[in-house]
CSV table of C-alpha atoms in Angstrom, one decimal:
chain,number,residue,atom,x,y,z
A,1,MET,CA,-33.3,-1.7,13.2
A,2,LYS,CA,-32.0,1.7,14.1
A,3,ARG,CA,-30.9,0.4,17.5
A,4,TYR,CA,-28.6,-2.1,15.8
A,5,VAL,CA,-27.5,-0.7,12.4
A,6,ASP,CA,-25.8,2.6,11.2
A,7,GLU,CA,-28.3,4.9,9.6
A,8,ARG,CA,-26.2,4.9,6.3
A,9,PHE,CA,-26.7,1.1,6.2
A,10,ILE,CA,-30.5,1.1,6.9
A,11,PRO,CA,-31.8,1.0,3.4
A,12,ILE,CA,-29.5,-1.8,2.1
A,13,ALA,CA,-30.1,-3.7,5.6
A,14,THR,CA,-33.7,-3.5,5.2
A,15,GLN,CA,-33.6,-5.0,1.8
A,16,GLN,CA,-31.3,-7.7,3.1
A,17,LEU,CA,-33.7,-8.5,6.0
A,18,TYR,CA,-36.9,-9.0,3.7
A,19,GLN,CA,-34.6,-11.3,1.4
A,20,ASP,CA,-33.5,-13.3,4.3
A,21,LEU,CA,-37.0,-13.5,5.8
A,22,ALA,CA,-38.3,-14.8,2.2
A,23,THR,CA,-35.5,-17.4,2.3
A,24,ARG,CA,-36.2,-18.6,5.9
A,25,SER,CA,-39.9,-18.5,5.5
A,26,PHE,CA,-40.0,-21.4,2.8
A,27,PRO,CA,-38.5,-24.1,5.1
A,28,GLY,CA,-40.9,-22.6,7.8
A,29,VAL,CA,-43.9,-23.5,5.7
A,30,ILE,CA,-42.8,-26.9,5.2
A,31,PHE,CA,-42.2,-27.2,9.0
A,32,TYR,CA,-45.9,-25.9,9.5
A,33,MET,CA,-47.4,-28.5,7.4
A,34,ALA,CA,-45.3,-31.1,9.0
A,35,VAL,CA,-46.3,-30.3,12.4
A,36,TRP,CA,-50.1,-30.4,11.5
A,37,ALA,CA,-49.4,-33.9,10.0
A,38,ALA,CA,-47.6,-35.1,13.0
A,39,LEU,CA,-50.5,-33.9,15.2
A,40,ILE,CA,-53.2,-35.7,13.0
A,41,LEU,CA,-51.6,-38.7,11.3
A,42,PRO,CA,-50.1,-40.7,14.3
A,43,LYS,CA,-53.7,-40.7,15.7
A,44,ALA,CA,-55.7,-41.0,12.3
A,45,GLU,CA,-58.1,-43.5,13.6
A,46,TYR,CA,-59.1,-40.9,16.4
A,47,PHE,CA,-59.1,-37.8,14.2
A,48,PHE,CA,-60.9,-39.2,11.2
A,49,ALA,CA,-63.5,-41.2,13.2
A,50,GLU,CA,-67.0,-40.0,13.6
A,51,PRO,CA,-68.1,-37.4,14.8
A,52,ARG,CA,-64.6,-35.6,14.3
A,53,ILE,CA,-63.8,-36.5,10.7
A,54,HIS,CA,-65.8,-33.6,8.9
A,55,THR,CA,-64.0,-30.9,11.5
A,56,THR,CA,-60.6,-32.7,10.8
A,57,LEU,CA,-61.2,-32.4,7.1
A,58,ILE,CA,-62.4,-28.8,7.3
A,59,LEU,CA,-59.4,-27.8,9.5
A,60,THR,CA,-56.7,-29.6,7.4
A,61,ALA,CA,-58.2,-27.6,4.3
A,62,ILE,CA,-57.8,-24.3,6.1
A,63,ILE,CA,-54.3,-25.1,7.2
A,64,SER,CA,-53.3,-26.3,3.8
A,65,ALA,CA,-54.9,-23.1,2.4
A,66,SER,CA,-52.9,-20.8,4.6
A,67,ALA,CA,-49.7,-22.8,3.8
A,68,ILE,CA,-50.2,-22.3,0.0
A,69,THR,CA,-51.3,-18.5,0.6
A,70,ARG,CA,-48.0,-18.1,2.4
A,71,LEU,CA,-46.1,-19.8,-0.3
A,72,LEU,CA,-47.6,-17.5,-2.9
A,73,CYS,CA,-46.7,-14.5,-0.9
A,74,ILE,CA,-43.2,-15.8,-0.9
A,75,TYR,CA,-43.3,-16.3,-4.5
A,76,THR,CA,-44.9,-12.7,-5.3
A,77,PHE,CA,-42.1,-11.1,-3.1
A,78,ARG,CA,-39.4,-12.9,-5.1
A,79,ILE,CA,-41.1,-12.0,-8.6
A,80,GLN,CA,-41.3,-8.3,-7.4
A,81,PHE,CA,-37.6,-8.2,-6.5
A,82,LYS,CA,-36.4,-10.0,-9.6
A,83,ASN,CA,-38.4,-7.9,-11.9
A,84,HIS,CA,-38.5,-4.4,-10.2
A,85,ASN,CA,-35.8,-4.7,-7.6
A,86,THR,CA,-38.2,-3.9,-4.9
A,87,CYS,CA,-38.5,-5.5,-1.5
A,88,ASN,CA,-42.2,-5.1,-0.2
A,89,GLY,CA,-42.1,-6.8,3.1
A,90,ASN,CA,-45.7,-6.3,3.7
A,91,ILE,CA,-46.4,-9.3,1.1
A,92,LEU,CA,-44.2,-11.6,3.4
A,93,LEU,CA,-46.1,-10.1,6.5
A,94,LEU,CA,-49.5,-11.0,5.1
A,95,GLY,CA,-48.5,-14.6,4.6
A,96,VAL,CA,-47.2,-14.7,8.0
A,97,ILE,CA,-50.4,-13.4,9.6
A,98,ILE,CA,-52.7,-15.7,7.5
A,99,SER,CA,-50.6,-18.8,8.4
A,100,SER,CA,-50.4,-18.0,12.2
A,101,LEU,CA,-53.8,-16.8,12.5
A,102,ALA,CA,-55.2,-20.0,10.7
A,103,TRP,CA,-53.3,-22.2,13.1
A,104,GLY,CA,-54.3,-20.3,16.1
A,105,LEU,CA,-58.1,-20.4,15.1
A,106,CYS,CA,-57.9,-24.1,14.0
A,107,SER,CA,-56.4,-24.9,17.5
A,108,ALA,CA,-59.0,-23.0,19.3
A,109,GLN,CA,-61.7,-24.7,17.3
A,110,LEU,CA,-60.1,-28.1,18.3
A,111,ILE,CA,-59.8,-27.1,22.0
A,112,MET,CA,-63.6,-25.9,22.1
A,113,THR,CA,-65.1,-28.9,20.3
A,114,ALA,CA,-66.0,-31.5,23.0
A,115,SER,CA,-65.1,-34.5,20.8
A,116,PHE,CA,-61.4,-33.4,20.7
A,117,GLN,CA,-60.9,-33.0,24.3
A,118,ASP,CA,-58.4,-35.9,24.4
A,119,ALA,CA,-56.3,-33.9,21.7
A,120,ILE,CA,-56.0,-30.7,23.7
A,121,ALA,CA,-52.4,-31.5,25.2
A,122,SER,CA,-50.9,-32.4,21.9
A,123,THR,CA,-52.7,-29.4,20.1
A,124,MET,CA,-50.9,-27.0,22.8
A,125,ILE,CA,-47.6,-28.8,22.3
A,126,ALA,CA,-47.7,-28.5,18.6
A,127,GLY,CA,-48.5,-24.9,18.7
A,128,ALA,CA,-45.5,-24.4,21.1
A,129,GLY,CA,-43.4,-26.1,18.7
A,130,LEU,CA,-44.3,-23.8,15.8
A,131,CYS,CA,-43.5,-20.9,17.9
A,132,ALA,CA,-40.1,-22.3,18.5
A,133,GLY,CA,-39.7,-22.8,14.8
A,134,GLY,CA,-41.0,-19.3,14.1
A,135,LEU,CA,-38.4,-17.8,16.4
A,136,ALA,CA,-35.6,-19.4,14.3
A,137,SER,CA,-37.1,-18.0,11.1
A,138,LEU,CA,-38.4,-14.5,12.1
A,139,ALA,CA,-36.2,-13.3,14.9
A,140,PRO,CA,-34.6,-10.6,12.9
A,141,SER,CA,-37.8,-8.7,12.5
A,142,ARG,CA,-39.6,-7.8,15.6
A,143,ARG,CA,-42.7,-6.9,13.7
A,144,PHE,CA,-42.9,-10.2,11.9
A,145,LEU,CA,-42.2,-12.2,15.0
A,146,ILE,CA,-45.1,-10.4,17.0
A,147,CYS,CA,-47.5,-10.8,14.2
A,148,PHE,CA,-46.6,-14.8,14.3
A,149,LEU,CA,-46.5,-15.3,17.9
A,150,VAL,CA,-49.7,-13.4,18.8
A,151,PRO,CA,-52.2,-15.0,16.4
A,152,MET,CA,-50.6,-18.5,17.3
A,153,LEU,CA,-51.1,-18.4,21.0
A,154,ILE,CA,-53.7,-16.2,21.9
A,155,PRO,CA,-56.8,-17.9,20.5
A,156,SER,CA,-55.8,-21.2,21.9
A,157,SER,CA,-55.1,-19.7,25.3
A,158,ILE,CA,-58.6,-18.0,25.2
A,159,ALA,CA,-60.2,-21.1,23.9
A,160,ILE,CA,-58.7,-23.3,26.9
A,161,LEU,CA,-59.9,-20.7,29.5
A,162,LEU,CA,-63.4,-20.8,28.0
A,163,VAL,CA,-63.9,-24.6,27.9
A,164,GLY,CA,-63.1,-24.9,31.8
A,165,HIS,CA,-60.3,-27.6,31.4
A,166,PRO,CA,-58.8,-28.6,34.7
A,167,PHE,CA,-55.4,-27.3,33.7
A,168,SER,CA,-56.7,-24.3,31.7
A,169,ALA,CA,-55.1,-21.8,34.0
A,170,SER,CA,-51.7,-23.7,33.7
A,171,TYR,CA,-51.8,-23.8,29.9
A,172,ALA,CA,-52.8,-20.2,29.5
A,173,ALA,CA,-50.0,-19.0,31.8
A,174,LEU,CA,-47.6,-21.2,30.1
A,175,SER,CA,-48.6,-19.8,26.8
A,176,GLY,CA,-48.1,-16.3,28.0
A,177,LEU,CA,-44.6,-17.3,29.5
A,178,LEU,CA,-43.7,-18.9,26.1
A,179,LEU,CA,-44.6,-15.6,24.2
A,180,CYS,CA,-42.9,-13.5,26.5
A,181,GLY,CA,-39.8,-15.8,26.6
A,182,LEU,CA,-39.6,-16.2,22.9
A,183,TYR,CA,-39.8,-12.5,22.3
A,184,GLY,CA,-37.1,-11.7,24.9
A,185,ILE,CA,-34.7,-14.5,23.2
A,186,SER,CA,-35.5,-12.9,19.9
A,187,GLY,CA,-33.8,-9.7,20.8
A,188,ILE,CA,-30.5,-11.5,21.5
A,189,GLN,CA,-30.8,-13.1,17.9
A,190,ARG,CA,-31.8,-9.8,16.2
A,191,ARG,CA,-28.9,-8.0,17.8
A,192,GLU,CA,-26.5,-10.7,16.4
A,193,TYR,CA,-28.1,-10.6,13.1
A,194,PHE,CA,-27.8,-7.0,12.6
A,195,ASN,CA,-24.3,-6.8,14.2
A,196,ALA,CA,-23.1,-9.4,11.6
A,197,LEU,CA,-24.9,-7.5,8.7
A,198,GLU,CA,-23.2,-4.2,9.9
A,199,SER,CA,-20.0,-5.8,10.1
A,200,GLN,CA,-20.3,-7.1,6.6
A,201,TYR,CA,-21.3,-3.7,5.3
A,202,GLU,CA,-18.3,-1.9,7.0
A,203,LEU,CA,-16.0,-4.5,5.5
A,204,GLU,CA,-17.5,-3.9,2.0
A,205,GLU,CA,-17.4,0.0,2.5
A,206,LYS,CA,-13.8,-0.2,3.5
A,207,SER,CA,-13.0,-2.4,0.6
A,208,ASP,CA,-14.8,-0.1,-1.8
A,209,GLN,CA,-12.6,2.8,-0.4
A,210,LEU,CA,-9.5,1.0,-0.7
A,211,ALA,CA,-10.3,-0.1,-4.3
A,212,GLU,CA,-11.4,3.7,-5.0
A,213,LEU,CA,-8.1,5.0,-3.6
A,214,ASN,CA,-6.2,2.6,-5.8
A,215,THR,CA,-7.9,4.4,-8.8
A,216,LEU,CA,-6.7,7.9,-7.8
A,217,ASP,CA,-3.6,10.0,-8.3
A,218,PRO,CA,-2.8,10.9,-4.8
A,219,LEU,CA,-1.7,14.4,-5.5
A,220,THR,CA,-4.5,15.7,-7.7
A,221,GLY,CA,-7.4,13.5,-6.7
A,222,LEU,CA,-7.9,12.8,-10.5
A,223,LYS,CA,-8.1,9.2,-11.9
A,224,ASN,CA,-4.8,7.4,-12.4
A,225,LYS,CA,-3.3,6.3,-15.7
A,226,ARG,CA,-4.2,2.7,-14.9
A,227,PHE,CA,-7.8,3.4,-14.4
A,228,PHE,CA,-8.0,5.8,-17.3
A,229,ASP,CA,-6.5,3.0,-19.7
A,230,GLU,CA,-9.3,0.5,-18.5
A,231,LYS,CA,-11.9,3.1,-18.7
A,232,MET,CA,-11.1,4.3,-22.2
A,233,THR,CA,-11.2,0.7,-23.3
A,234,ASP,CA,-14.7,0.2,-21.7
A,235,GLU,CA,-16.0,3.5,-23.1
A,236,PHE,CA,-14.6,3.0,-26.6
A,237,ASN,CA,-16.6,-0.4,-26.8
A,238,ARG,CA,-19.7,1.3,-25.5
A,239,ALA,CA,-19.5,3.8,-28.3
A,240,ILE,CA,-19.0,1.0,-30.7
A,241,ARG,CA,-22.4,-0.6,-29.4
A,242,ASP,CA,-24.1,2.6,-29.2
A,243,ASN,CA,-22.7,3.9,-32.7
A,244,SER,CA,-21.9,7.2,-30.9
A,245,PRO,CA,-18.6,9.4,-31.1
A,246,ILE,CA,-16.0,9.6,-28.3
A,247,SER,CA,-13.5,12.4,-27.9
A,248,LEU,CA,-10.3,12.5,-25.9
A,249,ILE,CA,-8.3,15.7,-25.0
A,250,LEU,CA,-4.6,15.4,-23.9
A,251,ILE,CA,-3.1,18.2,-21.9
A,252,ASP,CA,0.4,19.0,-21.3
A,253,LEU,CA,1.6,22.0,-19.1
A,254,ASP,CA,3.9,24.1,-21.2
A,255,HIS,CA,7.4,24.6,-19.7
A,256,PHE,CA,6.5,22.7,-16.4
A,257,LYS,CA,10.0,21.5,-15.9
A,258,LYS,CA,11.2,25.0,-15.7
A,259,VAL,CA,8.7,25.8,-12.9
A,260,ASN,CA,10.0,22.8,-10.9
A,261,ASP,CA,13.7,23.9,-11.4
A,262,LEU,CA,13.0,27.7,-10.8
A,263,HIS,CA,10.5,27.5,-7.9
A,264,GLY,CA,10.8,24.1,-6.4
A,265,HIS,CA,8.7,21.1,-6.2
A,266,LEU,CA,6.1,22.5,-3.8
A,267,VAL,CA,5.2,25.2,-6.2
A,268,GLY,CA,4.9,22.6,-9.2
A,269,ASP,CA,2.7,20.5,-6.8
A,270,GLU,CA,0.3,23.4,-6.3
A,271,CYS,CA,0.3,23.9,-10.0
A,272,LEU,CA,-0.8,20.3,-10.6
A,273,LYS,CA,-3.3,20.9,-8.1
A,274,GLU,CA,-4.8,23.9,-9.6
A,275,MET,CA,-4.9,22.2,-13.0
A,276,SER,CA,-6.9,19.3,-11.5
A,277,ARG,CA,-9.4,22.1,-10.0
A,278,ALA,CA,-9.7,23.6,-13.4
A,279,LEU,CA,-10.5,20.2,-15.1
A,280,LYS,CA,-13.1,19.4,-12.5
A,281,ALA,CA,-14.7,22.8,-12.9
A,282,LYS,CA,-14.9,22.5,-16.6
A,283,PHE,CA,-15.9,18.9,-17.0
A,284,ASN,CA,-18.4,17.8,-14.6
A,285,ARG,CA,-20.8,15.1,-16.5
A,286,ALA,CA,-21.0,11.8,-14.7
A,287,ILE,CA,-19.8,9.9,-17.8
A,288,ASP,CA,-16.6,12.2,-18.4
A,289,THR,CA,-13.3,10.8,-17.0
A,290,LEU,CA,-10.5,13.1,-15.7
A,291,ALA,CA,-7.0,11.6,-15.2
A,292,ARG,CA,-3.4,12.5,-14.6
A,293,VAL,CA,-1.6,10.2,-17.2
A,294,GLY,CA,1.8,11.4,-16.6
A,295,GLY,CA,3.9,14.2,-14.6
A,296,GLU,CA,2.5,17.2,-16.1
A,297,GLU,CA,0.1,15.4,-18.4
A,298,PHE,CA,-3.7,15.1,-18.1
A,299,ALA,CA,-6.4,13.5,-20.1
A,300,VAL,CA,-10.2,14.0,-20.5
A,301,LEU,CA,-12.3,11.2,-22.0
A,302,LEU,CA,-15.5,12.6,-23.4
A,303,PRO,CA,-18.2,9.9,-24.5
A,304,THR,CA,-20.7,11.2,-26.9
A,305,ILE,CA,-18.9,14.5,-27.8
A,306,HIS,CA,-18.3,15.4,-31.3
A,307,GLN,CA,-15.2,17.0,-32.6
A,308,ASP,CA,-16.3,20.6,-32.8
A,309,GLN,CA,-17.7,20.4,-29.2
A,310,ALA,CA,-14.6,18.8,-28.0
A,311,MET,CA,-12.6,21.6,-29.6
A,312,ALA,CA,-14.6,24.3,-28.1
A,313,LEU,CA,-14.4,22.7,-24.6
A,314,ALA,CA,-10.7,22.4,-25.0
A,315,ASP,CA,-10.2,26.0,-26.0
A,316,LYS,CA,-12.3,27.1,-23.0
A,317,LEU,CA,-10.2,25.1,-20.9
A,318,ARG,CA,-6.9,26.5,-22.3
A,319,LYS,CA,-8.2,29.9,-21.6
A,320,GLN,CA,-9.1,29.0,-18.2
A,321,ILE,CA,-5.6,27.7,-17.5
A,322,GLU,CA,-4.2,31.1,-18.8
A,323,GLN,CA,-5.9,32.5,-15.6
A,324,ILE,CA,-4.1,30.4,-13.3
A,325,SER,CA,-1.7,32.2,-11.0
A,326,ILE,CA,0.4,30.6,-8.3
A,327,SER,CA,1.8,33.0,-5.7
A,328,CYS,CA,5.4,32.0,-4.4
A,329,GLU,CA,8.0,33.9,-2.4
A,330,ASP,CA,9.6,35.9,-5.3
A,331,CYS,CA,7.0,36.0,-8.0
A,332,ASP,CA,3.6,34.7,-9.3
A,333,VAL,CA,3.7,31.7,-11.6
A,334,SER,CA,1.4,31.5,-14.6
A,335,LEU,CA,0.5,28.6,-16.5
A,336,THR,CA,-0.3,27.8,-20.2
A,337,ALA,CA,-1.0,24.3,-21.6
A,338,SER,CA,-0.8,22.7,-25.0
A,339,LEU,CA,-3.9,20.6,-26.0
A,340,GLY,CA,-4.5,17.8,-28.4
A,341,VAL,CA,-8.1,16.7,-29.4
A,342,SER,CA,-9.1,13.4,-31.0
A,343,THR,CA,-12.5,12.3,-32.0
A,344,LEU,CA,-13.6,8.8,-33.5
A,345,TYR,CA,-16.8,7.1,-34.4
A,346,PRO,CA,-15.5,3.7,-33.2
A,347,SER,CA,-15.8,0.5,-35.3
A,348,GLU,CA,-14.6,-3.1,-34.9
A,349,GLU,CA,-11.8,-2.1,-37.0
A,350,SER,CA,-10.5,0.7,-34.9
A,351,SER,CA,-9.2,0.8,-31.2
A,352,ALA,CA,-8.9,2.8,-28.1
A,353,GLN,CA,-5.1,3.0,-28.5
A,354,GLU,CA,-5.9,4.7,-31.9
A,355,LEU,CA,-7.8,7.1,-30.2
A,356,PHE,CA,-5.0,8.1,-27.9
A,357,LYS,CA,-2.5,8.0,-30.5
A,358,ARG,CA,-4.4,10.6,-32.6
A,359,ALA,CA,-4.8,12.8,-29.5
A,360,ASP,CA,-1.1,12.4,-28.8
A,361,LEU,CA,0.0,13.4,-32.4
A,362,ALA,CA,-2.4,16.5,-32.1
A,363,LEU,CA,-0.8,17.4,-28.9
A,364,TYR,CA,2.7,17.2,-30.5
A,365,GLU,CA,1.5,19.5,-33.2
A,366,ALA,CA,0.0,22.1,-30.6
A,367,LYS,CA,3.5,22.2,-28.9
A,368,ARG,CA,5.2,22.5,-32.5
A,369,LEU,CA,3.1,25.5,-33.3
A,370,GLY,CA,4.2,27.4,-30.4
A,371,ARG,CA,2.4,25.9,-27.3
A,372,ASN,CA,-0.5,27.3,-25.5
A,373,GLN,CA,-2.5,25.9,-28.5
A,374,VAL,CA,-5.3,23.5,-29.2
A,375,ALA,CA,-4.8,21.2,-32.1
A,376,ARG,CA,-7.1,18.6,-33.5
A,377,ALA,CA,-6.2,15.0,-34.7
A,378,PRO,CA,-5.7,15.0,-38.7
A,379,ALA,CA,-7.8,12.8,-41.0
A,380,THR,CA,-4.9,10.2,-41.0
A,381,ASP,CA,-2.7,9.0,-38.3
A,382,ASP,CA,0.3,11.2,-39.2
A,383,TYR,CA,1.4,14.7,-39.7
A,384,SER,CA,4.0,15.7,-42.3
A,385,GLY,CA,7.4,15.3,-40.8
A,386,VAL,CA,6.1,14.1,-37.4
A,387,THR,CA,7.4,10.8,-36.4
A,388,GLY,CA,6.6,10.8,-32.7
A,389,ARG,CA,6.1,12.6,-29.5
A,390,SER,CA,8.8,15.1,-28.0
A,391,THR,CA,10.1,13.5,-24.8
A,392,SER,CA,11.0,16.9,-23.5
A,393,SER,CA,8.3,18.7,-21.3
A,394,CYS,CA,9.8,22.3,-21.5
């Protein structure tokens, strides 16, 4: 597989391979039994006549049992994948070996039994047909194909050489040529199979990368407002199901418009990048969501975090922002931020918008108190004298 598929795709390609082999194997088992029936039934008066009837019945029972065993292996594989999401290819391989070995040995028995000499040609043709069918099903896996072809052809080839049939050398040579030819052809099919898989995975990877880019703010690398809104709703609903708290911190850089006006947008952009680095350093849980939700406004969504914890984290972040200093041509630019914290135990009567509104009011209060502050949302939805957010950022 390493010859055909990039290393980063090998685990998923291996899983897909085994699933495809399981899917392909089921019609293969039907074909397996159909070939045996086509060998026996058209000449039933021959195979079921004395002294051949007992051998025919025994061989039919062996072929049937091997087919049922292979079906059980396929079923076991699918159950394990469904219940445990594991792909144990050895289970499928066991079914392949049992069925092919059963056919090979039964064919050898027919060839070596004197009363079946008239059936040698049809037996060899049936085996060749099964090998061709096996190529169609098992070509993607070199290991599976070899474990099918060798037990299928070698026993009958040895048997026909031992009985001294007039064309035994020709039969054996043709079997060897068939084995080599089918193996060679399988390489082409295997390459096409894995090339198609790799193309599919590369397309999915690029699609995922594009989808990820659509969720990011290009300047800071944080999530954008659209993603944040969707994530906040999802996490809010999860908190309702889990009966757990959810906290939101809104951050607004103080007097950021003056930074842009006095030092230019390049310095302003660097301030935003430093802010995003500070957020990533402080909040690194996998379940936290960091986003840029406005020009100089940021949001941190904290599932399972209580208000006291959120307040402590917000104050640590405020102090860290105070340490940021951006060097420019004429001076160093320092930053401060105002932060609003809101925590809810969500219920069916509340909403994600309520969580955001409360944090928004708390942020307004932090700015009203003189900026470079952390304020928590009140017990109700409004402060005395507060009717909305200030629209000025300086």
